[in-house]
CSV table of C-alpha atoms and ligand atoms in Angstrom, one decimal:
chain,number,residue,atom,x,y,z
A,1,UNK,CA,80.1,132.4,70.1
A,2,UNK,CA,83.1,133.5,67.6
A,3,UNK,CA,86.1,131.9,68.1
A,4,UNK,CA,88.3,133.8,70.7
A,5,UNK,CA,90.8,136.4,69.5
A,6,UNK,CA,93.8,137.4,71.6
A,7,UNK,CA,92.9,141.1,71.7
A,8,UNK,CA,96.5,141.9,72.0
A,9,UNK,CA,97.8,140.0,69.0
A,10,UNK,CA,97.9,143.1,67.0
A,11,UNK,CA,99.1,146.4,67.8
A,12,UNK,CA,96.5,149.5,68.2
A,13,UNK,CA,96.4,152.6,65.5
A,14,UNK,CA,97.7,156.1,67.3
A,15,UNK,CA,94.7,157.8,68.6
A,16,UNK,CA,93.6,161.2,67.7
A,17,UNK,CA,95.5,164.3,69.2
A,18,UNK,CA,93.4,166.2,71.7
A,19,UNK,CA,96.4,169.0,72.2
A,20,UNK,CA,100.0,170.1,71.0
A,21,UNK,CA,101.6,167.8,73.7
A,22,UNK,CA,99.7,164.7,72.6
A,23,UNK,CA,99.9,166.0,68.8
A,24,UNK,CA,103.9,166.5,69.3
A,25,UNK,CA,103.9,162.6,70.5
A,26,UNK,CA,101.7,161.2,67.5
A,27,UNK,CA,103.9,163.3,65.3
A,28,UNK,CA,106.9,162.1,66.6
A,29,UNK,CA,105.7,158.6,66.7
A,30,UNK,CA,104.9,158.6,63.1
A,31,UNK,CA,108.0,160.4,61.1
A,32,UNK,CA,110.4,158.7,64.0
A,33,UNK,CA,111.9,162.0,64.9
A,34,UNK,CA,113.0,162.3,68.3
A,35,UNK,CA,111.8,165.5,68.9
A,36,UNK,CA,112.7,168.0,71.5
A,37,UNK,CA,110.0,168.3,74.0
A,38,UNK,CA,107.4,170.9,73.8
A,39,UNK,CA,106.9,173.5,76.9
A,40,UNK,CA,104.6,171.5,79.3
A,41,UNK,CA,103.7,175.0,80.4
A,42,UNK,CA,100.5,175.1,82.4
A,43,UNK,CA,98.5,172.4,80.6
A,44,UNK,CA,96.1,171.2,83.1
A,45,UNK,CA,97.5,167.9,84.5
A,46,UNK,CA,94.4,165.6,85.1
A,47,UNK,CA,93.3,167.4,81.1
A,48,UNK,CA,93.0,165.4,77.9
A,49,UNK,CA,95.6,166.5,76.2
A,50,UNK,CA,98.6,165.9,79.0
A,51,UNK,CA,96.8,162.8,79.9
A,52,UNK,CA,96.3,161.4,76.7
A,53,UNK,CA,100.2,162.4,75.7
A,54,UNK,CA,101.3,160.3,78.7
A,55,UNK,CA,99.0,157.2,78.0
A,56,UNK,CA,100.7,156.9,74.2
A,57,UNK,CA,104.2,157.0,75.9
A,58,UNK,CA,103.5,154.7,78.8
A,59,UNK,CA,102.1,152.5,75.5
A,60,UNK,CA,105.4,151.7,74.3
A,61,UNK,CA,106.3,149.8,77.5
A,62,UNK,CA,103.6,147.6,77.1
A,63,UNK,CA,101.7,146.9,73.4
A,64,UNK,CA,102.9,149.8,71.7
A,65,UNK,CA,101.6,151.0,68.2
A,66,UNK,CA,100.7,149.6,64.8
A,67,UNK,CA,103.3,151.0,62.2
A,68,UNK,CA,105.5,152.6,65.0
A,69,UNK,CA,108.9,151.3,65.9
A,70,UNK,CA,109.2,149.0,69.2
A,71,UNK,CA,112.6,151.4,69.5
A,72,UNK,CA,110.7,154.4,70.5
A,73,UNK,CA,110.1,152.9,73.5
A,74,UNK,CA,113.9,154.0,74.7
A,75,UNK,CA,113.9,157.2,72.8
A,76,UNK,CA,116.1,159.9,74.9
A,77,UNK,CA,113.5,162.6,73.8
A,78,UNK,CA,110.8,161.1,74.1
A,79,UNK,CA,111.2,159.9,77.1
A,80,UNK,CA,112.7,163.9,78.6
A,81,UNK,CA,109.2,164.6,77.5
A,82,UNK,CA,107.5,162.0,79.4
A,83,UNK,CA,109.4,162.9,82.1
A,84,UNK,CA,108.0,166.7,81.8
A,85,UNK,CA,104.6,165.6,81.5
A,86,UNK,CA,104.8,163.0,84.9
A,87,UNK,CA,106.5,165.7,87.0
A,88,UNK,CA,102.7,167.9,86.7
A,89,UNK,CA,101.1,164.8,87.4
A,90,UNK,CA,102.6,163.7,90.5
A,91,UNK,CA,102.5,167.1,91.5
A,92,UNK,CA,98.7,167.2,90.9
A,93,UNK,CA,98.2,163.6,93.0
A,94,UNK,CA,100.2,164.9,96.1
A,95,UNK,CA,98.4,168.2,96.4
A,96,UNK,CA,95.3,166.1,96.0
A,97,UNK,CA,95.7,162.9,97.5
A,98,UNK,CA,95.7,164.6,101.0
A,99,UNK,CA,97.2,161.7,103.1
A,100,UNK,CA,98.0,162.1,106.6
A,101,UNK,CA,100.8,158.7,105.6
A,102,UNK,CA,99.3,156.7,107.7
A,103,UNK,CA,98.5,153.0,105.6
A,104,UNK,CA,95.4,152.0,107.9
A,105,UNK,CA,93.5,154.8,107.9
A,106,UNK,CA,93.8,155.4,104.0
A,107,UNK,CA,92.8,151.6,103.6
A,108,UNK,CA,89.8,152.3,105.7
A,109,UNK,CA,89.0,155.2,103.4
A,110,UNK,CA,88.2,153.0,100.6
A,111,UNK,CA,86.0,151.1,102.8
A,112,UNK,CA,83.6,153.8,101.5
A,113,UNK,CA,83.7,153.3,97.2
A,114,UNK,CA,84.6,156.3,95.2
A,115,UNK,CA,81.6,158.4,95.0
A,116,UNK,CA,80.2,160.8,92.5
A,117,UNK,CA,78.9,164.3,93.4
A,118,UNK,CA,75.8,163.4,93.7
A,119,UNK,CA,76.3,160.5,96.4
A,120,UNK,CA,76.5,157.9,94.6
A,121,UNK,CA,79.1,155.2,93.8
A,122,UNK,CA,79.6,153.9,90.1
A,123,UNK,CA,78.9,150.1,90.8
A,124,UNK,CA,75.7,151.4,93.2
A,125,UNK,CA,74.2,153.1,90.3
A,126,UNK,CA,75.0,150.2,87.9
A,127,UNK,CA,73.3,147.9,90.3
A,128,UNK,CA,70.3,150.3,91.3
A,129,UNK,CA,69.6,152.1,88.0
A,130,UNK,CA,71.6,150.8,85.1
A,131,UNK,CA,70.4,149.9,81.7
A,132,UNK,CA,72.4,147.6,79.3
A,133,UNK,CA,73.7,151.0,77.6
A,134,UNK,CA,75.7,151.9,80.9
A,135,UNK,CA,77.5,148.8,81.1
A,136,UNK,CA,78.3,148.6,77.8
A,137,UNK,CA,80.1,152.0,78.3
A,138,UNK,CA,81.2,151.6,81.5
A,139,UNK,CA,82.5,147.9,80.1
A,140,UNK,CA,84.0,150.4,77.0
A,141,UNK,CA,86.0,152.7,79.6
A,142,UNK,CA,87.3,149.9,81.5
A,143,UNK,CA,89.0,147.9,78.6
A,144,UNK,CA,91.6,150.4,78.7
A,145,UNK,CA,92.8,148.9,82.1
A,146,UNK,CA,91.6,145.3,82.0
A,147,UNK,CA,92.7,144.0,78.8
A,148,UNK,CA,96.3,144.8,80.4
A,149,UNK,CA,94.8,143.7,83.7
A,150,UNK,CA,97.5,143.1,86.6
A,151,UNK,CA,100.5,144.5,83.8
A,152,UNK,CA,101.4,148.0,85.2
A,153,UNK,CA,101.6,145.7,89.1
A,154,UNK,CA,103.7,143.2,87.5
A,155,UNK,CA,107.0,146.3,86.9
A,156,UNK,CA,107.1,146.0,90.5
A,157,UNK,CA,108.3,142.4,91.6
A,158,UNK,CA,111.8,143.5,90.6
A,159,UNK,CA,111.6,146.0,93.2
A,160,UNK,CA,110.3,143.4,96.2
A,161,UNK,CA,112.3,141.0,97.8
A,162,UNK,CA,111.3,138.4,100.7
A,163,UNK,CA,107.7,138.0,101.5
A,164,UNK,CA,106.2,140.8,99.9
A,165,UNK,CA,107.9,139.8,97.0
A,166,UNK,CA,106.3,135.8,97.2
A,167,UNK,CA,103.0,137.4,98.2
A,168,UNK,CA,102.8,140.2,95.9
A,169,UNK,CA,103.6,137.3,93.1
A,170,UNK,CA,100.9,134.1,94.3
A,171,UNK,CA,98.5,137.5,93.9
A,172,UNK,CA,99.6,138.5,90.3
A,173,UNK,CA,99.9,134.5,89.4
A,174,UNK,CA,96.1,134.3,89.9
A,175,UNK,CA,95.4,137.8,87.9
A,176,UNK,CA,97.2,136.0,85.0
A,177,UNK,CA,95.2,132.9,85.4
A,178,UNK,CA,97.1,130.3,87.6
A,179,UNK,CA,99.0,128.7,84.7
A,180,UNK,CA,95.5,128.7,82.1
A,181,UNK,CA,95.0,131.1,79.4
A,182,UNK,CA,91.6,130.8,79.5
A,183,UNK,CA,91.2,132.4,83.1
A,184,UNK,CA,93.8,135.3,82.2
A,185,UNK,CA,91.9,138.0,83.9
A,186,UNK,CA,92.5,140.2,80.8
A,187,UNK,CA,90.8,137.1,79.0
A,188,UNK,CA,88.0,137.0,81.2
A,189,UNK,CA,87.3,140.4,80.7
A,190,UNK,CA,87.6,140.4,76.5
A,191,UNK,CA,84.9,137.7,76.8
A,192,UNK,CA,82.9,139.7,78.9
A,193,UNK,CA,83.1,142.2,76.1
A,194,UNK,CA,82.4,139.7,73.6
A,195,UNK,CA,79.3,139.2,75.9
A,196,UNK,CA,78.1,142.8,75.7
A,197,UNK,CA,78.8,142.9,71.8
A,198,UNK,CA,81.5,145.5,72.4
A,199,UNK,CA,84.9,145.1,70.4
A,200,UNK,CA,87.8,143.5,72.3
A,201,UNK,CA,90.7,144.6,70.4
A,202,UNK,CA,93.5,146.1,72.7
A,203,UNK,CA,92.9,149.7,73.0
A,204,UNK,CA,90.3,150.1,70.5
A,205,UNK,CA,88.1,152.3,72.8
A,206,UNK,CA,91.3,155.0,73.5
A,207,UNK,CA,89.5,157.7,71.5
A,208,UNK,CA,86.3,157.6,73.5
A,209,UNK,CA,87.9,157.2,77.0
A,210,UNK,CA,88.0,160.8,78.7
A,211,UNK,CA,90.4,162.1,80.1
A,212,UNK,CA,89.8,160.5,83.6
A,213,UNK,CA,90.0,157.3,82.7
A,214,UNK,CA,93.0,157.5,81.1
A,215,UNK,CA,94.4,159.3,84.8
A,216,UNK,CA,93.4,155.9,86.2
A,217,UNK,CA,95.7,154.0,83.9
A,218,UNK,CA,98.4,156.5,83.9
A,219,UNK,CA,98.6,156.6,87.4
A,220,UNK,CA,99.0,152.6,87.2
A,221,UNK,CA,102.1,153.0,84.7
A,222,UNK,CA,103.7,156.3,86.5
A,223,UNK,CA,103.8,154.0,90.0
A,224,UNK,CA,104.8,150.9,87.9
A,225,UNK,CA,107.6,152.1,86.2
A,226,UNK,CA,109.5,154.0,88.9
A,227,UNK,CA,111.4,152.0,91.3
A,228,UNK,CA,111.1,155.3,93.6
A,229,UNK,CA,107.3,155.0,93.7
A,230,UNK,CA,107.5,151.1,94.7
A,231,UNK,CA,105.5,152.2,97.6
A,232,UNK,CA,102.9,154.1,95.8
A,233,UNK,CA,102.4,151.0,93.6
A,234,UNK,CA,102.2,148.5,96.0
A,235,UNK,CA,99.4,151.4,98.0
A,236,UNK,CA,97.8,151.0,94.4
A,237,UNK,CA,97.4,147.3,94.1
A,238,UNK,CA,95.6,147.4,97.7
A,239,UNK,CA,93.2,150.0,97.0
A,240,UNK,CA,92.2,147.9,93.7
A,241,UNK,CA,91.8,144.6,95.7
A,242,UNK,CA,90.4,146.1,98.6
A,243,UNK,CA,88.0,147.8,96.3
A,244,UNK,CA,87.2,144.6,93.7
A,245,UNK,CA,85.3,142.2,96.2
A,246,UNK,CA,82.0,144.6,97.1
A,247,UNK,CA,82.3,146.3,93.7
A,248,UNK,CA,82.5,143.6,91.9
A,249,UNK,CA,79.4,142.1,93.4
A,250,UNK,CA,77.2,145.4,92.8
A,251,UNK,CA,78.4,144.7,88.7
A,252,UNK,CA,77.4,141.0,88.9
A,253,UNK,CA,73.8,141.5,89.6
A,254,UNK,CA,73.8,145.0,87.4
A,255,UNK,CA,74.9,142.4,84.4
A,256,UNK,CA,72.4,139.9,85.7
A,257,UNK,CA,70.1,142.6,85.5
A,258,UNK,CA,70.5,143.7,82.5
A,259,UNK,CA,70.6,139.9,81.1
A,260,UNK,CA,74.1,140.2,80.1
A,261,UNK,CA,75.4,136.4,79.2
A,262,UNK,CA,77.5,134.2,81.3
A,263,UNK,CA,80.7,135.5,80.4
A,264,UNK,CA,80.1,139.1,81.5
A,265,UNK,CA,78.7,137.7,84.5
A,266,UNK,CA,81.9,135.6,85.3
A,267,UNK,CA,84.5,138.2,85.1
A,268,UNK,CA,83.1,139.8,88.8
A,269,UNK,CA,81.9,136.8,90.0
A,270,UNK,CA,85.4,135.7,89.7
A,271,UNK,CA,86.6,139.0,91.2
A,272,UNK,CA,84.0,138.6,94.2
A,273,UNK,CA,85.7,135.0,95.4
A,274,UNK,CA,89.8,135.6,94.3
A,275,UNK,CA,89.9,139.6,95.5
A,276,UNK,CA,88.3,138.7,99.0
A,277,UNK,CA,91.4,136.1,99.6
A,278,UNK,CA,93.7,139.3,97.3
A,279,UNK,CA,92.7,141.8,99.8
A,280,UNK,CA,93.9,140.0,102.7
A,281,UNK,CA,97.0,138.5,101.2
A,282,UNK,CA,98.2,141.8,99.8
A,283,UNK,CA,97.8,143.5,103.8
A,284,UNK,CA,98.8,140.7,105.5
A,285,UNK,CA,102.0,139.7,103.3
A,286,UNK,CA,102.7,142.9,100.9
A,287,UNK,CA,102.1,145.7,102.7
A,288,UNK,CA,103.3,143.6,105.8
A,289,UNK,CA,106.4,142.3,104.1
A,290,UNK,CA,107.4,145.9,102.3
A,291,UNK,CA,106.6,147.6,105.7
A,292,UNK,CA,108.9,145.2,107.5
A,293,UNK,CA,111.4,145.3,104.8
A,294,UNK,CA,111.3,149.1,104.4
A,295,UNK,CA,109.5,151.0,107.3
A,296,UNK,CA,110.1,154.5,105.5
A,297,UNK,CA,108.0,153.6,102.9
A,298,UNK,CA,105.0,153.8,104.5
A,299,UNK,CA,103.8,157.1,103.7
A,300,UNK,CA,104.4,156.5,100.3
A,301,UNK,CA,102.4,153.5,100.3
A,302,UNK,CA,99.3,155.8,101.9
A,303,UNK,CA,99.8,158.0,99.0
A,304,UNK,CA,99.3,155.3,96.1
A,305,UNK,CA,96.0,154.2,98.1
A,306,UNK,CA,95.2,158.1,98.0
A,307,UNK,CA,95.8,158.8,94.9
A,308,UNK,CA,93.7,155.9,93.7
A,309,UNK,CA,90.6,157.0,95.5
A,310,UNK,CA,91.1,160.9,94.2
A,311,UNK,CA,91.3,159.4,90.5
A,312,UNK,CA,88.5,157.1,91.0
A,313,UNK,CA,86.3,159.9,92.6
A,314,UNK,CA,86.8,162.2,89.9
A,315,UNK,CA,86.0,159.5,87.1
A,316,UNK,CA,83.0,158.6,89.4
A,317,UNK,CA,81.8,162.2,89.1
A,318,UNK,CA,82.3,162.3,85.4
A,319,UNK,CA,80.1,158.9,84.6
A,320,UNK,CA,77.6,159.6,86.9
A,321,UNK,CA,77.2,163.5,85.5
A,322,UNK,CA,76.4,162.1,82.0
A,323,UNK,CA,74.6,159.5,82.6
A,324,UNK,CA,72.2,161.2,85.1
A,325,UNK,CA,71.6,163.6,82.2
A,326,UNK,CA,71.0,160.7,80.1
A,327,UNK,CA,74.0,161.4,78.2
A,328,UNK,CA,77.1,159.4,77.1
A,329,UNK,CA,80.3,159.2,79.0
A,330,UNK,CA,82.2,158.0,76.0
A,331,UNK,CA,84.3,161.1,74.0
A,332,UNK,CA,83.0,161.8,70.3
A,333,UNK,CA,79.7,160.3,70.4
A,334,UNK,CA,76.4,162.1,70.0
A,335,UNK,CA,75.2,162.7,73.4
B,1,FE2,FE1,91.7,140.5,88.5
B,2,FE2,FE1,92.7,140.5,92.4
């Protein structure tokens, strides 16, 4: 096996625009205007273009870009625009998310995985039908999230105090490996890559993610980085490791399938064992802890868990379209 490269030593390129908002961002990236911010308007707010606008400023709070300045990340304009384009977005998860506020009954929603039209969940069809082509896409699509796995949840400790704050940190010590690089679940998850002979380099697959997944990593970011959404992070964080243990089993044997090596076996298999003991610490002690600390929060808390399931049911929707036409869900590839 090559020697292991830190996939976030270097700095991505910008992506290709899909759409003036997303163009006006690149553009301002590169010449290092601070531009004023172009009309929102009625772009479509789960669309590429919005979407993909948002994921390069939410960026600059965590890897940023190669050959633009770390600075930008505080630019007054730039960040009036990301404002502009969050404020549809939020708009878009409320109308959708459909919660009645209550914290139980959206955590038993998930009970049930995000499914696509057709029935199906994502990790079902991996582990009933998939070939080594899905994974390696589905493993593609992913990378946007888990090289930065556990990042957007770590904005949040600030925001905790007490026991949510102790339980919501033993959780995230784990994600980032429990004091060894080598189990860094954004490490784990590069050498799973490595495994399926995809590239690991942060953010190299940007251009071919859809605008769906880049909704899922938004949404991660948007709930991160507002103190007022502490709830709807937290509601985030449970959906994922409520989610993790069942799914994560269905991609095990898919990989085992398949033949995949050890590595891309390891990532879930890990996920199966920590997220079952996640899932109960992050009710018992998070959401218990937050709920105690800060009662009025809990319908906030139902939204993030809401809006997680909405997002993953649409991207479940998209993958399984194309590939029960036998077609690619990556962007710019023949399909
Ligand atoms: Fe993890
Ligand atoms: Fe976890």
């Amino acid at each position: 096996m090559p020697a292991y490269r830190e996939p976030r030593r270097r700095s991505p390129p910008l992506p290709a625009p899909r759409g003036p908002l997303s163009d006006a961002v690149i553009d301002a990236l590169r010449t290092g205007a601070d531009h004023p911010a172009p009309a929102v308007g009625d772009a479509d707010p789960f669309g590429d273009d919005l979407q993909l606008a948002l994921y390069i400023l939410y960026e600059l709070h965590y890897q940023g870009f190669e050959g633009v300045d770390d600075e930008h990340e505080w630019s007054p304009g730039l960040l009036a625009l990301r404002r502009s384009l969050e404020e549809p977005f939020l708009a878009a998860l409320r109308a959708g998310a459909g919660t009645d506020g209550d914290v139980e009954s959206a955590l038993s929603g998930l009970l049930v995985e995000p499914i696509g039209d057709d029935g199906h969940s994502v990790s079902h069809f991996l582990q009933d039908h998939g070939e080594l082509w899905h994974l390696r896409e589905y493993a593609a699509l992913r990378s946007l999230y888990h090289l930065k796995e556990a990042d957007p949840h770590a904005w949040v400790i600030p925001r905790l105090y007490g026991r949510a704050k102790a339980a919501m940190v033993a959780v995230e010590f784990d994600e980032f490996g429990a004091g060894r690089e080598a189990d860094i679940h954004a490490r784990l998850y590069a050498d799973l890559m490595t495994d399926l002979s995809l590239e690991t380099a942060y953010g190299h697959y940007l251009d071919a993610a859809p605008a769906d997944v880049l909704a899922t990593v938004n949404l991660m970011s948007l709930f991160g980085l507002h103190r007022s959404l502490r709830g709807a992070l937290v509601g985030h964080f449970a959906a994922v490791e409520v989610t993790s243990s069942p799914g994560s089993r269905r991609l095990a044997a898919a990989l085992k399938r398949v033949g995949a090596g050890p590595a891309a076996q390891r990532f879930y298999d890990e996920h199966v064992e920590a997220d079952a003991v996640h899932e109960q610490v992050v009710r018992r002690d998070v959401i218990g802890g937050l709920l105690a600390d800060e009662p009025d929060l809990e319908s906030d808390i139902a939204f993030g868990i809401e809006a997680t399931g909405l997002l993953e049911d649409r991207l479940a929707a998209r993958l399984l379209a194309a590939w029960r036409s036998n077609s690619t869900a990556l962007r710019g590839q023949p399909g």
